[in-house]
Short mmCIF file of C-alpha atoms in Angstrom, two decimals:
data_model
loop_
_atom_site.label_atom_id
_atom_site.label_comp_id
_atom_site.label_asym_id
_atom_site.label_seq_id
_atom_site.Cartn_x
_atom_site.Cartn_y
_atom_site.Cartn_z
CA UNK P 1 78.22 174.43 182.29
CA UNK P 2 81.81 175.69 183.10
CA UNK P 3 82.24 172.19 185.05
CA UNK P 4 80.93 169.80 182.26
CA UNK P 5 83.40 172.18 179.84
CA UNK P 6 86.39 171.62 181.93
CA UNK P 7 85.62 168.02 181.63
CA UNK P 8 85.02 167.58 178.23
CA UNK P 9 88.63 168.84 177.63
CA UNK P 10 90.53 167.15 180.37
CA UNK P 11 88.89 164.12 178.52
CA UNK P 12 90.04 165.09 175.02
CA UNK P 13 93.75 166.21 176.85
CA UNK P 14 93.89 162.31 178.57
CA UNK P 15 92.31 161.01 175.14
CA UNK P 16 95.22 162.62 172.81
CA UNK P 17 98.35 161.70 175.19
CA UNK P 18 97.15 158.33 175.47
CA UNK P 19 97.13 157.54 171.51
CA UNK P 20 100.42 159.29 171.60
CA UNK P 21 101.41 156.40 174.32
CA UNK P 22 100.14 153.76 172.21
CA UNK P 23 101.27 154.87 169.05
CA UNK P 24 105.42 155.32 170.37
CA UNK P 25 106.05 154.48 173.63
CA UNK P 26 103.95 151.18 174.17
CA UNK P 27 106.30 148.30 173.10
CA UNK P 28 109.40 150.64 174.15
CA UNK P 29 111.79 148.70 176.81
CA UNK P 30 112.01 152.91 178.56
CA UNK P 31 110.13 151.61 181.40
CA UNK P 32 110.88 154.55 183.45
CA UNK P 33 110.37 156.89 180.66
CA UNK P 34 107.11 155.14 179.79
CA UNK P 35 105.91 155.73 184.15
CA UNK P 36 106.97 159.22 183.98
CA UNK P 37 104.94 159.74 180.79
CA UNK P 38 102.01 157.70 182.21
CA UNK P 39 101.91 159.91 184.75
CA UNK P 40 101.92 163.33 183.19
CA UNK P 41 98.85 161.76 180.88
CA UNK P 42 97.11 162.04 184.22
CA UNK P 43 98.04 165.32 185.67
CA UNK P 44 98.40 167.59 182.23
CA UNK P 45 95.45 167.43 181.18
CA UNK P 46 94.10 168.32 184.57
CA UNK P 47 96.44 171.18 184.43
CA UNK P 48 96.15 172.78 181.48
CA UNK P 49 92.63 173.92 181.00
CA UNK P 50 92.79 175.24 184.66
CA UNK P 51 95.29 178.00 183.15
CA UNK P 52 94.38 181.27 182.12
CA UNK P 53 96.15 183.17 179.69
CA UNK P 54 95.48 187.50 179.48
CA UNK P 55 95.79 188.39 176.20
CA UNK P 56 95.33 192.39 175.71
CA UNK P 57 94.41 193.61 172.31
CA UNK P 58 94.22 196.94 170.78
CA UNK P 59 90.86 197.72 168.43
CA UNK P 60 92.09 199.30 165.41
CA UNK P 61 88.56 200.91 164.92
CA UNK P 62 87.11 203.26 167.55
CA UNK P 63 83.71 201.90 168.84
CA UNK P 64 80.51 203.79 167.26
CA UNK P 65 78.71 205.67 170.00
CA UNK P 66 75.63 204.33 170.67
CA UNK P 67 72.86 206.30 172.24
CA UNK P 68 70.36 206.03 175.65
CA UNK P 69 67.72 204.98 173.52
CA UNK P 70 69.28 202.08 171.77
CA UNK P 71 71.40 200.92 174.52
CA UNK P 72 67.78 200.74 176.88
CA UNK P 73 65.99 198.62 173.96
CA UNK P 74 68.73 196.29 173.77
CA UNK P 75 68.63 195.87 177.21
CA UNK P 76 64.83 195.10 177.15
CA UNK P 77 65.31 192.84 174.58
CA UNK P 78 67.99 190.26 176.22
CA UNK P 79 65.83 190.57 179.20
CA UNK P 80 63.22 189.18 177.54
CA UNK P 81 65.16 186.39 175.56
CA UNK P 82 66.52 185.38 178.55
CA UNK P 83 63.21 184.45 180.63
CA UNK P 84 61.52 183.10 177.09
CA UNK P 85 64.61 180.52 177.36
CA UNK P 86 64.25 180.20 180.84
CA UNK P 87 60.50 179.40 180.91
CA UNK P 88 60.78 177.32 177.88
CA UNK P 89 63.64 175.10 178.18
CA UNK P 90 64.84 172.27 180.30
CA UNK P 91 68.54 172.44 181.72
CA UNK P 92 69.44 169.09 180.88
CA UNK P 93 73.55 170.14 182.43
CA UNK P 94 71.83 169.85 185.69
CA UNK P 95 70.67 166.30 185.32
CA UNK P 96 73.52 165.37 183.72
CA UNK P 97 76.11 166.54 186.47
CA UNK P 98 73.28 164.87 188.84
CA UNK P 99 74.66 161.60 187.38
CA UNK P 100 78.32 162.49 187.14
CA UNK P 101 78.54 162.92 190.80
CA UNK P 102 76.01 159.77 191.74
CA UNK P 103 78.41 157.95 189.41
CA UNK P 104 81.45 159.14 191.08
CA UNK P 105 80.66 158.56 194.54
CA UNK P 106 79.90 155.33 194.10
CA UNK P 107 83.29 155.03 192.57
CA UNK P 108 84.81 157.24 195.47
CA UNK P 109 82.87 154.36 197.75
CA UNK P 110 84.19 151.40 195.81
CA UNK P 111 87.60 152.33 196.31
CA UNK P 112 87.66 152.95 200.17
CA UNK P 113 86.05 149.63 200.48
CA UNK P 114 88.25 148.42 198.68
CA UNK P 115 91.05 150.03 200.45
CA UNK P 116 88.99 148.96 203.86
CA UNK P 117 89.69 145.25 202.70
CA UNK P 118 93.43 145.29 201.77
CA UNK P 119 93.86 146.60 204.99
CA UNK P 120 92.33 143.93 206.69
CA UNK P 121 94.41 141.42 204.90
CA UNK P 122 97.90 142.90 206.02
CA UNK P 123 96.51 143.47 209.94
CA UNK P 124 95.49 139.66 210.02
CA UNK P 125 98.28 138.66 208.35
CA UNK P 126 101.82 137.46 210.06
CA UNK P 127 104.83 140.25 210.20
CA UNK P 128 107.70 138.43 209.61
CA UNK P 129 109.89 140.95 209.01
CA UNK P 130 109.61 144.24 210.49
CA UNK P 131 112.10 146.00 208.44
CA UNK P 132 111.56 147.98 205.57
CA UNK P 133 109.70 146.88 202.75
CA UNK P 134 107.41 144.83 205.87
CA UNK P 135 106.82 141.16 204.71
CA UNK P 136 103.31 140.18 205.96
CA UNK P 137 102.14 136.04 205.67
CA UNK P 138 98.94 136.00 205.17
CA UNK P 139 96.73 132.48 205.41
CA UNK P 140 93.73 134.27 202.89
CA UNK P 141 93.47 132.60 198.99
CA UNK P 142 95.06 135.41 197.43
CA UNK P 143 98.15 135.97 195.00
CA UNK P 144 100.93 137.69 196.19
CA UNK P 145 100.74 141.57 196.16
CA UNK P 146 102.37 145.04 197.67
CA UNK P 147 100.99 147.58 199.18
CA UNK P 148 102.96 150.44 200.59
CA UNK P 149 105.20 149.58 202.58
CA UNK P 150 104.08 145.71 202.33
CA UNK P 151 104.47 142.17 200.68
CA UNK P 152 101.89 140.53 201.71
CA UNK P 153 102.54 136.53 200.67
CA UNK P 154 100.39 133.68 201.28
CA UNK P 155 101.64 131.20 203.67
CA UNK P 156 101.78 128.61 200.90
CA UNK P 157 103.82 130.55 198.71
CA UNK P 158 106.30 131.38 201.33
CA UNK P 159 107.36 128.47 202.60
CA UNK P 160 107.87 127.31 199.09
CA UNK P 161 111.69 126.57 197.55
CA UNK P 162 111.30 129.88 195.24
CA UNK P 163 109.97 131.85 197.22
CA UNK P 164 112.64 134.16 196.99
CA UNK P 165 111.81 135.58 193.17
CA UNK P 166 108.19 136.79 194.48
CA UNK P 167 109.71 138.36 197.35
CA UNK P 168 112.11 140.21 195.18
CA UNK P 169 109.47 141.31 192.77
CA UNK P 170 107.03 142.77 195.52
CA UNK P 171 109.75 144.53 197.23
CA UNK P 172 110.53 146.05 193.83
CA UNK P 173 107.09 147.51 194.09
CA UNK P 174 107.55 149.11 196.99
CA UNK P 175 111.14 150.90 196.60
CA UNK P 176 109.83 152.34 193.38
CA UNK P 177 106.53 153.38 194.77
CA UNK P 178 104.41 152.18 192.90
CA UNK P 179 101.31 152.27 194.98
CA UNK P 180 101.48 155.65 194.97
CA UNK P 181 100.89 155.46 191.22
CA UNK P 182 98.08 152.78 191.19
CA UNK P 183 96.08 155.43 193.70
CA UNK P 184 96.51 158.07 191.37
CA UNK P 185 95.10 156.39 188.97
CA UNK P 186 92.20 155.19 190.78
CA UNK P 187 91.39 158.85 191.78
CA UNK P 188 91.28 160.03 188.33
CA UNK P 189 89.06 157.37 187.31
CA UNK P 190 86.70 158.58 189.96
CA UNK P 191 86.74 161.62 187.75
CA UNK P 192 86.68 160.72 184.38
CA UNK P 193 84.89 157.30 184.98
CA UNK P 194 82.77 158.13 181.50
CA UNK P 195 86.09 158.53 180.25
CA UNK P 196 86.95 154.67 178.59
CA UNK P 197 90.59 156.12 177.78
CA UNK P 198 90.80 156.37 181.81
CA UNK P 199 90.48 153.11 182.18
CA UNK P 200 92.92 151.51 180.31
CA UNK P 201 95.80 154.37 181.42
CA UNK P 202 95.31 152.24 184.93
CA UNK P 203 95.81 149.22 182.67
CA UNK P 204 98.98 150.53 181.13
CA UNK P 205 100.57 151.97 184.42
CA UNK P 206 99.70 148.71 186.09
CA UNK P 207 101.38 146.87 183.08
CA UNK P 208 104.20 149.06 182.60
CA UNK P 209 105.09 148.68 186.77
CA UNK P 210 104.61 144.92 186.29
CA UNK P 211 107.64 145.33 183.64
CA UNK P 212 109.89 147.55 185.98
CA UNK P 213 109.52 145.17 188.68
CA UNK P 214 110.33 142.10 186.36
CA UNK P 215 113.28 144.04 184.78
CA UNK P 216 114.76 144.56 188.75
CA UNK P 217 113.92 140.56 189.57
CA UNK P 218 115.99 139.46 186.79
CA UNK P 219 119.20 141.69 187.47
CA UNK P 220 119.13 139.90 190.60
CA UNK P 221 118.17 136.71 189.21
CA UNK P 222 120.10 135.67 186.11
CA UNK P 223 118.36 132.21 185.07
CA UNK P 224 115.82 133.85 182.77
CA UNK P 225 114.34 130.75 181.97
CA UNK P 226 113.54 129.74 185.68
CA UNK P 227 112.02 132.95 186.32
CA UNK P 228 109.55 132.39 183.44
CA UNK P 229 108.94 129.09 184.16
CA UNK P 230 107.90 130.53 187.99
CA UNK P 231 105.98 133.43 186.23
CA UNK P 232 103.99 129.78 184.16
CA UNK P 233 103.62 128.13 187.12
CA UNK P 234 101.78 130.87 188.87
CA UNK P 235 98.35 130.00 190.07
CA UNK P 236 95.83 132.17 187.70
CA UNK P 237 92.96 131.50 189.61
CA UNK P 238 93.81 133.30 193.50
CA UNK P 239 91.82 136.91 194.03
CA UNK P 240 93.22 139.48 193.18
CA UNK P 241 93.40 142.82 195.21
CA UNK P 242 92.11 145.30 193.33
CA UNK P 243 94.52 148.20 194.69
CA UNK P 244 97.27 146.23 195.00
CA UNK P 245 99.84 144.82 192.55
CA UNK P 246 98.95 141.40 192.38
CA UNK P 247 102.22 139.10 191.29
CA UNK P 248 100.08 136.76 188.92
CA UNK P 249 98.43 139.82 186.80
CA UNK P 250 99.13 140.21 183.14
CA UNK P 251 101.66 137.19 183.10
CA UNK P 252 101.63 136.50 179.06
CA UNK P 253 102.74 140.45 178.50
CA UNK P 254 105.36 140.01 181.10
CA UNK P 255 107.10 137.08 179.46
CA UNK P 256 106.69 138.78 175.47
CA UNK P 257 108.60 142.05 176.77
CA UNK P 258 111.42 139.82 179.56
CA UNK P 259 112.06 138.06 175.67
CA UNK P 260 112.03 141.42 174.09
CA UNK P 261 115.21 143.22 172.79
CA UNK P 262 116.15 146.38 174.26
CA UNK P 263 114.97 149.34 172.62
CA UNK P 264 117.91 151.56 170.95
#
């Protein structure tokens, strides 16, 4: 019971900071505010219920004395309600953290798989530069993505003339860490996977990352217009990695806030 408590308000706690995110912060150009905040939707709530505040108060009225007598049939009494409910009842919080943890390791399972199969892209794939972030060329249908400490770019992509502006936007990725975040994420959805709020904080922190790492692609490219054009041009249809950021995800939202003024 304590358990399904503690989740029921680290739900409410990720609930409430979310609708704060979407009411304020959502259209914002504070990318690195709006990461930052993200973030702390995901850990406060974890946080706070865990703390314990002692709060000592003084009774005004002294206690009435209560004698042997009373104080045994009380005792008998509870005893009694308690196996009546005991006997009687079903303990449905049993079954129901039966499912909560059946539901969760399957999650748990789906993401080391996952994990297990990005893997196996980068070790098959070609290191063609060794330096840090590591750009891997990779043969496999996919779109471009990052993982920690890797670009991993298909072979077509990287011989191509532009080439350069996907590069740039994975390797923005990884100097901001954004992995990092994405796993997070992913682990909290293993815990709150009843939660739908949950899901679309991943949603969010995957968009808002896609925005950071547009906003650092066009300080170092200046033709706006080509880089859209590139971002148009992308093919839609490749896989995507799941726990990876994948460079043709969320393309539409990316162009609205590149053409978006800068928030005051």
């Amino acid at each position: 019971n304590s358990l399904l408590l503690y989740l029921v308000k680290i739900t409410a706690g990720t609930t409430l900071f979310y609708l704060c995110y979407l009411l304020f912060f959502r259209n914002d150009t504070f990318y690195l505010r709006n990461r930052i905040f993200l973030i702390l939707t995901l850990l406060l709530p974890t946080v706070v219920p865990a703390l314990k505040i002692t709060v000592n108060s003084v009774s005004a009225l002294p206690a009435e004395p209560v004698t042997a007598i009373e104080n045994i049939i009380y005792q008998v009494t509870a005893i009694e309600a308690t196996f009546s409910a005991t006997t009687n009842s079903f303990d449905y919080s049993k079954v129901l953290l039966l499912i909560y943890f059946v539901v969760a390791g399957l999650l748990l399972l789906r993401g080391v798989i996952s994990l297990m199969s990005t893997f196996k892209i980068i070790k098959n794939g070609e290191i063609t530069s060794s330096a840090f972030p590591k750009i891997i060329v990779t043969d496999y249908r996919i779109s471009p993505f990052s993982f920690f400490p890797y670009a991993v770019i298909p072979a077509e992509d990287y011989m191509a003339e532009n080439s350069s502006s996907i590069i740039e936007h994975e390797f923005a990725h990884i100097r901001q860490g954004h992995t990092f975040d994405l796993l997070l994420s992913e682990f909290f959805i293993v815990i709150q996977w009843f939660n739908p709020f949950i899901w679309l904080v991943k949603r969010s922190i995957i968009q808002n990352h896609e925005y950071l790492a547009d906003h650092v692609s066009l300080k170092n490219n200046k033709n706006i217009k080509e880089y859209q054009y590139r971002l148009l041009n992308v093919n839609t249809r490749l896989r995507n990695i799941s726990l990876a950021h994948n460079f043709n995800s969320l393309i539409k939202n990316r162009i609205l806030m590149i053409n978006r003024k800068p928030s005051r």
